[in-house]
Amino acid sequence: MSIKPTSNLELVLTRIIDAPPEKVFRAWTEPELLKQWFAPKPWTTSVAEVDLRPGGSNLIVMRSPEGEEFPNPGVYLEVVKNKKLVFTDAYTSAWVPAEKPFFTAVITFNDEGGKTKYTARAIHWTVADRQKHEEMGFHEGWGICADQLAELVKLM
Amino acid sequence: MSIKPTSNLELVLTRIIDAPPEKVFRAWTEPELLKQWFAPKPWTTSVAEVDLRPGGSNLIVMRSPEGEEFPNPGVYLEVVKNKKLVFTDAYTSAWVPAEKPFFTAVITFNDEGGKTKYTARAIHWTVADRQKHEEMGFHEGWGICADQLAELVKLM
């Protein structure tokens, strides 16, 4: 299934996940769960720090199969338990500007009769950045991770 | 008095204001008060919309003596009553990216024996934007407005 982006600044991925929103939200916000699905295998997530409140830091470090580490620092902007999560890489912590504001992630978890309609939006500041993100493999990368997420929550 | 910026991305203005933080915070957050000091006279503030919560919109429209209007949309990122206010123009509303993220304002209100140590920081994403803001007259403009603010709260 797919949802149309609401603007040419946006990339969107959706899934129906066979678990209730509470579990999918936990997988997004508990570091030990986040580490199990966030990076597309064989990449791994070596660090996941989650300070879950507006202005709280989130730091995720992804590690390549060769052992190279890629830190992704960001800040949560909005947290609605079991429903919505918003964060951006425009700040590395509250309110330290990142070298380049690239995107804002808006993740929603909607209950559909015990399943979750999962929607991940990446909203960019420029069309060029949206295109770049698309060419970097947004749909494939976030898609693989969404599959890993769906597998994990089935076991929870 | 002055405070040194903590980085070359930052512009800072400080004042000791002869009123408690509660009043200065009200002047920053109640539209009818905000309108009385926010624009350097003879400019006026024709619209002040304040949705005071992380993710809430703030829209201020300044009007030139000739009647031309300049809307300044933004979003609050952090609200600590009587203590701190953070907003940015990087979003026009939650979470719609602005054409250009220019700065984040961090305003603090510290109690100093019944007076307020007022600190207004403008934190930019690039040194070029910090310089531009400085050349646009940040210190003079925000200084005049801080004086107007100080005058207003004395009468409250």
mmCIF file of C-alpha atoms in Angstrom:
data_model
loop_
_atom_site.group_PDB
_atom_site.id
_atom_site.type_symbol
_atom_site.label_atom_id
_atom_site.label_comp_id
_atom_site.label_asym_id
_atom_site.label_seq_id
_atom_site.Cartn_x
_atom_site.Cartn_y
_atom_site.Cartn_z
ATOM 1 C CA MET A 1 0.000 0.000 0.000
ATOM 2 C CA SER A 2 1.063 3.553 -0.558
ATOM 3 C CA ILE A 3 0.177 7.068 0.536
ATOM 4 C CA LYS A 4 0.735 10.011 -1.708
ATOM 5 C CA PRO A 5 3.196 12.572 -0.401
ATOM 6 C CA THR A 6 1.428 15.832 0.391
ATOM 7 C CA SER A 7 4.199 17.876 -1.202
ATOM 8 C CA ASN A 8 7.277 17.520 -3.360
ATOM 9 C CA LEU A 9 9.357 17.953 -0.190
ATOM 10 C CA GLU A 10 8.124 14.699 1.248
ATOM 11 C CA LEU A 11 8.885 10.979 1.020
ATOM 12 C CA VAL A 12 6.382 8.579 2.544
ATOM 13 C CA LEU A 13 6.397 4.916 3.453
ATOM 14 C CA THR A 14 3.428 3.013 4.860
ATOM 15 C CA ARG A 15 2.763 -0.494 6.099
ATOM 16 C CA ILE A 16 -0.004 -2.358 7.833
ATOM 17 C CA ILE A 17 1.829 -4.067 10.687
ATOM 18 C CA ASP A 18 0.283 -7.084 12.386
ATOM 19 C CA ALA A 19 0.633 -5.803 15.957
ATOM 20 C CA PRO A 20 -1.072 -3.055 17.967
ATOM 21 C CA PRO A 21 0.331 0.527 17.971
ATOM 22 C CA GLU A 22 1.593 0.095 21.559
ATOM 23 C CA LYS A 23 4.131 -2.502 20.419
ATOM 24 C CA VAL A 24 5.253 -0.644 17.322
ATOM 25 C CA PHE A 25 5.683 2.523 19.376
ATOM 26 C CA ARG A 26 7.774 0.587 21.923
ATOM 27 C CA ALA A 27 9.981 -0.748 19.134
ATOM 28 C CA TRP A 28 10.598 2.845 18.072
ATOM 29 C CA THR A 29 11.341 4.211 21.533
ATOM 30 C CA GLU A 30 13.027 1.517 23.651
ATOM 31 C CA PRO A 31 16.744 1.432 22.816
ATOM 32 C CA GLU A 32 17.118 -2.346 23.135
ATOM 33 C CA LEU A 33 14.249 -2.897 20.703
ATOM 34 C CA LEU A 34 15.289 -0.072 18.362
ATOM 35 C CA LYS A 35 18.713 -1.654 17.975
ATOM 36 C CA GLN A 36 17.151 -4.861 16.663
ATOM 37 C CA TRP A 37 15.490 -3.392 13.584
ATOM 38 C CA PHE A 38 16.676 0.173 12.844
ATOM 39 C CA ALA A 39 19.550 -0.574 10.474
ATOM 40 C CA PRO A 40 19.065 -2.662 7.313
ATOM 41 C CA LYS A 41 20.910 -5.953 7.924
ATOM 42 C CA PRO A 42 23.810 -6.773 7.707
ATOM 43 C CA TRP A 43 24.260 -3.237 9.074
ATOM 44 C CA THR A 44 23.713 -2.964 12.805
ATOM 45 C CA THR A 45 22.727 -0.283 15.287
ATOM 46 C CA SER A 46 25.529 0.033 17.836
ATOM 47 C CA VAL A 47 24.101 2.924 19.854
ATOM 48 C CA ALA A 48 20.528 4.067 20.438
ATOM 49 C CA GLU A 49 19.971 6.879 22.910
ATOM 50 C CA VAL A 50 16.402 7.993 23.408
ATOM 51 C CA ASP A 51 15.436 10.975 25.540
ATOM 52 C CA LEU A 52 11.758 10.819 24.753
ATOM 53 C CA ARG A 53 10.358 14.359 25.124
ATOM 54 C CA PRO A 54 10.208 17.491 22.998
ATOM 55 C CA GLY A 55 13.751 18.817 23.036
ATOM 56 C CA GLY A 56 15.183 15.448 24.073
ATOM 57 C CA SER A 57 18.114 14.046 22.120
ATOM 58 C CA ASN A 58 17.982 10.969 19.993
ATOM 59 C CA LEU A 59 21.254 9.518 18.845
ATOM 60 C CA ILE A 60 21.475 6.481 16.657
ATOM 61 C CA VAL A 61 24.788 5.091 15.511
ATOM 62 C CA MET A 62 24.700 2.704 12.567
ATOM 63 C CA ARG A 63 27.579 0.355 11.902
ATOM 64 C CA SER A 64 28.529 -1.025 8.513
ATOM 65 C CA PRO A 65 29.490 -4.692 8.057
ATOM 66 C CA GLU A 66 33.107 -3.423 7.855
ATOM 67 C CA GLY A 67 32.756 -1.834 11.299
ATOM 68 C CA GLU A 68 32.570 1.793 10.232
ATOM 69 C CA GLU A 69 30.238 3.848 12.438
ATOM 70 C CA PHE A 70 27.789 6.525 11.284
ATOM 71 C CA PRO A 71 26.280 8.650 14.057
ATOM 72 C CA ASN A 72 22.854 10.186 13.428
ATOM 73 C CA PRO A 73 22.148 12.776 16.103
ATOM 74 C CA GLY A 74 18.767 14.466 16.285
ATOM 75 C CA VAL A 75 16.161 15.976 18.571
ATOM 76 C CA TYR A 76 12.580 14.923 19.301
ATOM 77 C CA LEU A 77 10.060 17.655 18.543
ATOM 78 C CA GLU A 78 6.794 15.923 19.396
ATOM 79 C CA VAL A 79 5.980 12.769 21.313
ATOM 80 C CA VAL A 80 2.421 11.403 21.548
ATOM 81 C CA LYS A 81 2.598 8.013 23.225
ATOM 82 C CA ASN A 82 1.516 5.119 20.964
ATOM 83 C CA LYS A 83 0.396 7.568 18.283
ATOM 84 C CA LYS A 84 3.051 9.895 16.918
ATOM 85 C CA LEU A 85 6.751 10.653 16.984
ATOM 86 C CA VAL A 86 8.463 13.628 15.378
ATOM 87 C CA PHE A 87 12.194 14.268 15.260
ATOM 88 C CA THR A 88 14.648 16.212 13.149
ATOM 89 C CA ASP A 89 18.336 16.248 12.289
ATOM 90 C CA ALA A 90 18.248 20.073 12.137
ATOM 91 C CA TYR A 91 19.583 20.092 15.728
ATOM 92 C CA THR A 92 22.216 17.785 17.209
ATOM 93 C CA SER A 93 20.840 18.501 20.695
ATOM 94 C CA ALA A 94 18.497 21.155 22.110
ATOM 95 C CA TRP A 95 19.052 23.691 20.434
ATOM 96 C CA VAL A 96 22.389 23.274 18.775
ATOM 97 C CA PRO A 97 22.087 23.699 15.012
ATOM 98 C CA ALA A 98 23.298 20.807 12.871
ATOM 99 C CA GLU A 99 25.704 21.539 10.064
ATOM 100 C CA LYS A 100 22.829 21.088 7.659
ATOM 101 C CA PRO A 101 19.121 20.691 8.407
ATOM 102 C CA PHE A 102 18.209 17.795 6.122
ATOM 103 C CA PHE A 103 14.842 16.418 7.178
ATOM 104 C CA THR A 104 12.112 16.003 9.756
ATOM 105 C CA ALA A 105 10.640 12.557 10.401
ATOM 106 C CA VAL A 106 6.948 12.301 11.267
ATOM 107 C CA ILE A 107 6.042 8.751 12.276
ATOM 108 C CA THR A 108 2.407 7.883 12.977
ATOM 109 C CA PHE A 109 0.942 4.722 14.474
ATOM 110 C CA ASN A 110 -2.790 4.346 13.782
ATOM 111 C CA ASP A 111 -4.856 1.571 15.295
ATOM 112 C CA GLU A 112 -6.762 -0.415 12.666
ATOM 113 C CA GLY A 113 -8.625 -3.124 14.555
ATOM 114 C CA GLY A 114 -5.620 -4.304 16.545
ATOM 115 C CA LYS A 115 -3.172 -3.847 13.682
ATOM 116 C CA THR A 116 -1.106 -0.735 13.084
ATOM 117 C CA LYS A 117 -1.225 1.504 10.089
ATOM 118 C CA TYR A 118 2.362 2.644 10.175
ATOM 119 C CA THR A 119 3.296 5.806 8.259
ATOM 120 C CA ALA A 120 6.822 7.209 8.104
ATOM 121 C CA ARG A 121 7.190 10.612 6.481
ATOM 122 C CA ALA A 122 10.510 12.316 5.734
ATOM 123 C CA ILE A 123 9.944 16.007 5.122
ATOM 124 C CA HIS A 124 12.815 17.972 3.622
ATOM 125 C CA TRP A 125 13.555 21.677 3.436
ATOM 126 C CA THR A 126 14.371 21.596 -0.272
ATOM 127 C CA VAL A 127 13.261 19.609 -3.302
ATOM 128 C CA ALA A 128 16.939 18.895 -4.024
ATOM 129 C CA ASP A 129 17.308 17.231 -0.613
ATOM 130 C CA ARG A 130 14.133 15.192 -1.114
ATOM 131 C CA GLN A 131 15.520 13.992 -4.470
ATOM 132 C CA LYS A 132 18.882 13.207 -2.921
ATOM 133 C CA HIS A 133 17.219 11.190 -0.150
ATOM 134 C CA GLU A 134 15.185 9.315 -2.762
ATOM 135 C CA GLU A 135 18.327 8.551 -4.788
ATOM 136 C CA MET A 136 20.147 7.427 -1.613
ATOM 137 C CA GLY A 137 17.539 4.670 -1.524
ATOM 138 C CA PHE A 138 14.930 5.961 0.922
ATOM 139 C CA HIS A 139 12.175 3.618 -0.215
ATOM 140 C CA GLU A 140 14.347 0.514 -0.279
ATOM 141 C CA GLY A 141 16.190 1.323 2.968
ATOM 142 C CA TRP A 142 13.212 2.405 5.030
ATOM 143 C CA GLY A 143 11.223 -0.449 3.471
ATOM 144 C CA ILE A 144 13.735 -3.099 4.605
ATOM 145 C CA CYS A 145 13.745 -1.578 8.084
ATOM 146 C CA ALA A 146 9.943 -1.489 8.218
ATOM 147 C CA ASP A 147 9.957 -5.205 7.370
ATOM 148 C CA GLN A 148 12.477 -5.844 10.162
ATOM 149 C CA LEU A 149 10.283 -3.777 12.518
ATOM 150 C CA ALA A 150 7.196 -5.795 11.517
ATOM 151 C CA GLU A 151 9.056 -9.062 12.149
ATOM 152 C CA LEU A 152 10.248 -7.900 15.572
ATOM 153 C CA VAL A 153 6.873 -6.760 16.903
ATOM 154 C CA LYS A 154 5.277 -10.070 15.903
ATOM 155 C CA LEU A 155 7.612 -11.747 18.422
ATOM 156 C CA MET A 156 6.936 -9.259 21.235
ATOM 157 C CA MET B 1 25.870 44.416 30.162
ATOM 158 C CA SER B 2 26.738 41.775 27.635
ATOM 159 C CA ILE B 3 27.089 38.035 27.338
ATOM 160 C CA LYS B 4 29.532 36.469 24.959
ATOM 161 C CA PRO B 5 27.991 34.317 22.268
ATOM 162 C CA THR B 6 28.925 30.658 22.757
ATOM 163 C CA SER B 7 29.611 30.192 19.050
ATOM 164 C CA ASN B 8 30.019 32.143 15.842
ATOM 165 C CA LEU B 9 26.500 31.042 14.885
ATOM 166 C CA GLU B 10 24.961 33.037 17.707
ATOM 167 C CA LEU B 11 23.881 36.613 18.426
ATOM 168 C CA VAL B 12 23.042 37.507 22.001
ATOM 169 C CA LEU B 13 21.312 40.394 23.709
ATOM 170 C CA THR B 14 20.906 40.763 27.463
ATOM 171 C CA ARG B 15 19.200 43.214 29.818
ATOM 172 C CA ILE B 16 18.437 43.475 33.470
ATOM 173 C CA ILE B 17 14.753 44.348 33.476
ATOM 174 C CA ASP B 18 13.194 45.946 36.522
ATOM 175 C CA ALA B 19 10.286 43.530 36.884
ATOM 176 C CA PRO B 20 9.971 39.872 37.904
ATOM 177 C CA PRO B 21 10.263 37.079 35.301
ATOM 178 C CA GLU B 22 6.517 36.371 35.523
ATOM 179 C CA LYS B 23 5.739 39.767 33.988
ATOM 180 C CA VAL B 24 8.407 39.619 31.310
ATOM 181 C CA PHE B 25 7.239 36.134 30.341
ATOM 182 C CA ARG B 26 3.640 37.389 30.105
ATOM 183 C CA ALA B 27 4.769 40.226 27.834
ATOM 184 C CA TRP B 28 6.329 37.616 25.558
ATOM 185 C CA THR B 29 3.359 35.258 25.494
ATOM 186 C CA GLU B 30 0.116 37.245 25.761
ATOM 187 C CA PRO B 31 -0.802 38.603 22.309
ATOM 188 C CA GLU B 32 -2.211 41.922 23.551
ATOM 189 C CA LEU B 33 1.005 42.609 25.481
ATOM 190 C CA LEU B 34 3.291 41.301 22.744
ATOM 191 C CA LYS B 35 1.732 43.717 20.263
ATOM 192 C CA GLN B 36 2.735 46.661 22.455
ATOM 193 C CA TRP B 37 6.481 46.129 22.315
ATOM 194 C CA PHE B 38 7.518 43.575 19.686
ATOM 195 C CA ALA B 39 8.144 45.902 16.735
ATOM 196 C CA PRO B 40 10.551 48.854 16.967
ATOM 197 C CA LYS B 41 8.407 52.002 16.848
ATOM 198 C CA PRO B 42 7.117 53.554 14.599
ATOM 199 C CA TRP B 43 6.634 50.024 13.248
ATOM 200 C CA THR B 44 3.710 48.198 14.819
ATOM 201 C CA THR B 45 2.668 44.598 15.399
ATOM 202 C CA SER B 46 -0.665 44.051 13.671
ATOM 203 C CA VAL B 47 -1.056 40.343 14.428
ATOM 204 C CA ALA B 48 0.297 38.191 17.253
ATOM 205 C CA GLU B 49 -0.897 34.586 17.421
ATOM 206 C CA VAL B 50 0.521 32.492 20.223
ATOM 207 C CA ASP B 51 -0.146 28.772 20.585
ATOM 208 C CA LEU B 52 2.081 28.260 23.581
ATOM 209 C CA ARG B 53 3.272 24.626 23.527
ATOM 210 C CA PRO B 54 5.981 22.655 21.759
ATOM 211 C CA GLY B 55 4.748 22.378 18.185
ATOM 212 C CA GLY B 56 2.380 25.332 18.595
ATOM 213 C CA SER B 57 2.437 28.085 15.989
ATOM 214 C CA ASN B 58 3.547 31.598 16.610
ATOM 215 C CA LEU B 59 2.733 34.166 13.991
ATOM 216 C CA ILE B 60 3.756 37.763 14.282
ATOM 217 C CA VAL B 61 2.951 40.299 11.595
ATOM 218 C CA MET B 62 4.921 43.534 11.677
ATOM 219 C CA ARG B 63 3.649 46.598 9.887
ATOM 220 C CA SER B 64 5.814 49.376 8.519
ATOM 221 C CA PRO B 65 4.866 53.057 8.978
ATOM 222 C CA GLU B 66 3.782 52.940 5.301
ATOM 223 C CA GLY B 67 1.352 50.111 6.078
ATOM 224 C CA GLU B 68 3.295 47.256 4.484
ATOM 225 C CA GLU B 69 2.926 43.982 6.396
ATOM 226 C CA PHE B 70 5.661 41.430 7.108
ATOM 227 C CA PRO B 71 4.470 38.082 8.449
ATOM 228 C CA ASN B 72 6.882 36.098 10.622
ATOM 229 C CA PRO B 73 5.566 32.583 11.064
ATOM 230 C CA GLY B 74 7.295 30.147 13.397
ATOM 231 C CA VAL B 75 6.835 27.253 15.788
ATOM 232 C CA TYR B 76 7.484 26.966 19.524
ATOM 233 C CA LEU B 77 9.938 24.197 20.385
ATOM 234 C CA GLU B 78 10.172 24.561 24.160
ATOM 235 C CA VAL B 79 8.061 26.401 26.710
ATOM 236 C CA VAL B 80 9.061 26.595 30.383
ATOM 237 C CA LYS B 81 6.660 28.982 32.094
ATOM 238 C CA ASN B 82 8.333 32.132 33.434
ATOM 239 C CA LYS B 83 11.767 30.726 32.591
ATOM 240 C CA LYS B 84 12.398 29.893 28.949
ATOM 241 C CA LEU B 85 10.920 30.152 25.491
ATOM 242 C CA VAL B 86 12.339 28.589 22.331
ATOM 243 C CA PHE B 87 10.962 29.021 18.821
ATOM 244 C CA THR B 88 12.229 28.754 15.278
ATOM 245 C CA ASP B 89 11.378 30.000 11.799
ATOM 246 C CA ALA B 90 12.525 26.660 10.336
ATOM 247 C CA TYR B 91 8.858 25.575 10.323
ATOM 248 C CA THR B 92 5.845 27.717 9.414
ATOM 249 C CA SER B 93 3.622 25.377 11.453
ATOM 250 C CA ALA B 94 4.099 21.878 12.905
ATOM 251 C CA TRP B 95 5.927 20.413 10.907
ATOM 252 C CA VAL B 96 5.817 22.289 7.631
ATOM 253 C CA PRO B 97 9.310 23.299 6.540
ATOM 254 C CA ALA B 98 9.881 27.001 5.933
ATOM 255 C CA GLU B 99 11.434 28.076 2.658
ATOM 256 C CA LYS B 100 14.647 28.662 4.561
ATOM 257 C CA PRO B 101 15.522 27.771 8.156
ATOM 258 C CA PHE B 102 17.158 31.000 9.340
ATOM 259 C CA PHE B 103 17.359 30.940 13.123
ATOM 260 C CA THR B 104 16.211 29.600 16.470
ATOM 261 C CA ALA B 105 15.413 32.028 19.290
ATOM 262 C CA VAL B 106 16.204 30.973 22.848
ATOM 263 C CA ILE B 107 14.814 33.485 25.351
ATOM 264 C CA THR B 108 15.562 33.041 29.041
ATOM 265 C CA PHE B 109 14.096 34.871 32.020
ATOM 266 C CA ASN B 110 16.209 34.515 35.172
ATOM 267 C CA ASP B 111 15.106 35.841 38.517
ATOM 268 C CA GLU B 112 17.684 38.125 40.087
ATOM 269 C CA GLY B 113 16.165 39.291 43.368
ATOM 270 C CA GLY B 114 12.860 40.354 41.877
ATOM 271 C CA LYS B 115 14.385 41.692 38.674
ATOM 272 C CA THR B 116 14.804 39.719 35.481
ATOM 273 C CA LYS B 117 18.015 38.882 33.759
ATOM 274 C CA TYR B 118 16.682 38.746 30.236
ATOM 275 C CA THR B 119 18.739 36.948 27.590
ATOM 276 C CA ALA B 120 17.713 36.671 23.945
ATOM 277 C CA ARG B 121 19.817 34.393 21.768
ATOM 278 C CA ALA B 122 19.462 34.033 18.014
ATOM 279 C CA ILE B 123 21.166 30.849 16.855
ATOM 280 C CA HIS B 124 21.694 30.428 13.123
ATOM 281 C CA TRP B 125 22.476 27.404 10.978
ATOM 282 C CA THR B 126 25.312 29.145 9.125
ATOM 283 C CA VAL B 127 27.907 31.788 9.892
ATOM 284 C CA ALA B 128 26.750 33.650 6.759
ATOM 285 C CA ASP B 129 23.227 33.903 8.182
ATOM 286 C CA ARG B 130 24.533 35.077 11.554
ATOM 287 C CA GLN B 131 26.514 37.795 9.762
ATOM 288 C CA LYS B 132 23.512 38.757 7.658
ATOM 289 C CA HIS B 133 21.321 39.024 10.777
ATOM 290 C CA GLU B 134 23.973 41.178 12.432
ATOM 291 C CA GLU B 135 24.163 43.443 9.379
ATOM 292 C CA MET B 136 20.354 43.660 9.255
ATOM 293 C CA GLY B 137 20.715 45.392 12.619
ATOM 294 C CA PHE B 138 20.054 42.629 15.134
ATOM 295 C CA HIS B 139 21.639 44.445 18.073
ATOM 296 C CA GLU B 140 19.967 47.778 17.393
ATOM 297 C CA GLY B 141 16.582 46.272 16.499
ATOM 298 C CA TRP B 142 16.348 43.744 19.333
ATOM 299 C CA GLY B 143 17.825 46.397 21.657
ATOM 300 C CA ILE B 144 15.094 48.926 20.883
ATOM 301 C CA CYS B 145 12.462 46.230 21.370
ATOM 302 C CA ALA B 146 14.019 45.127 24.672
ATOM 303 C CA ASP B 147 13.801 48.749 25.854
ATOM 304 C CA GLN B 148 10.139 48.865 24.814
ATOM 305 C CA LEU B 149 9.592 45.574 26.646
ATOM 306 C CA ALA B 150 11.262 46.942 29.787
ATOM 307 C CA GLU B 151 9.074 50.066 29.660
ATOM 308 C CA LEU B 152 5.904 48.017 29.267
ATOM 309 C CA VAL B 153 6.490 45.616 32.162
ATOM 310 C CA LYS B 154 7.229 48.513 34.523
ATOM 311 C CA LEU B 155 3.603 49.633 33.958
ATOM 312 C CA MET B 156 2.109 46.167 34.459
#
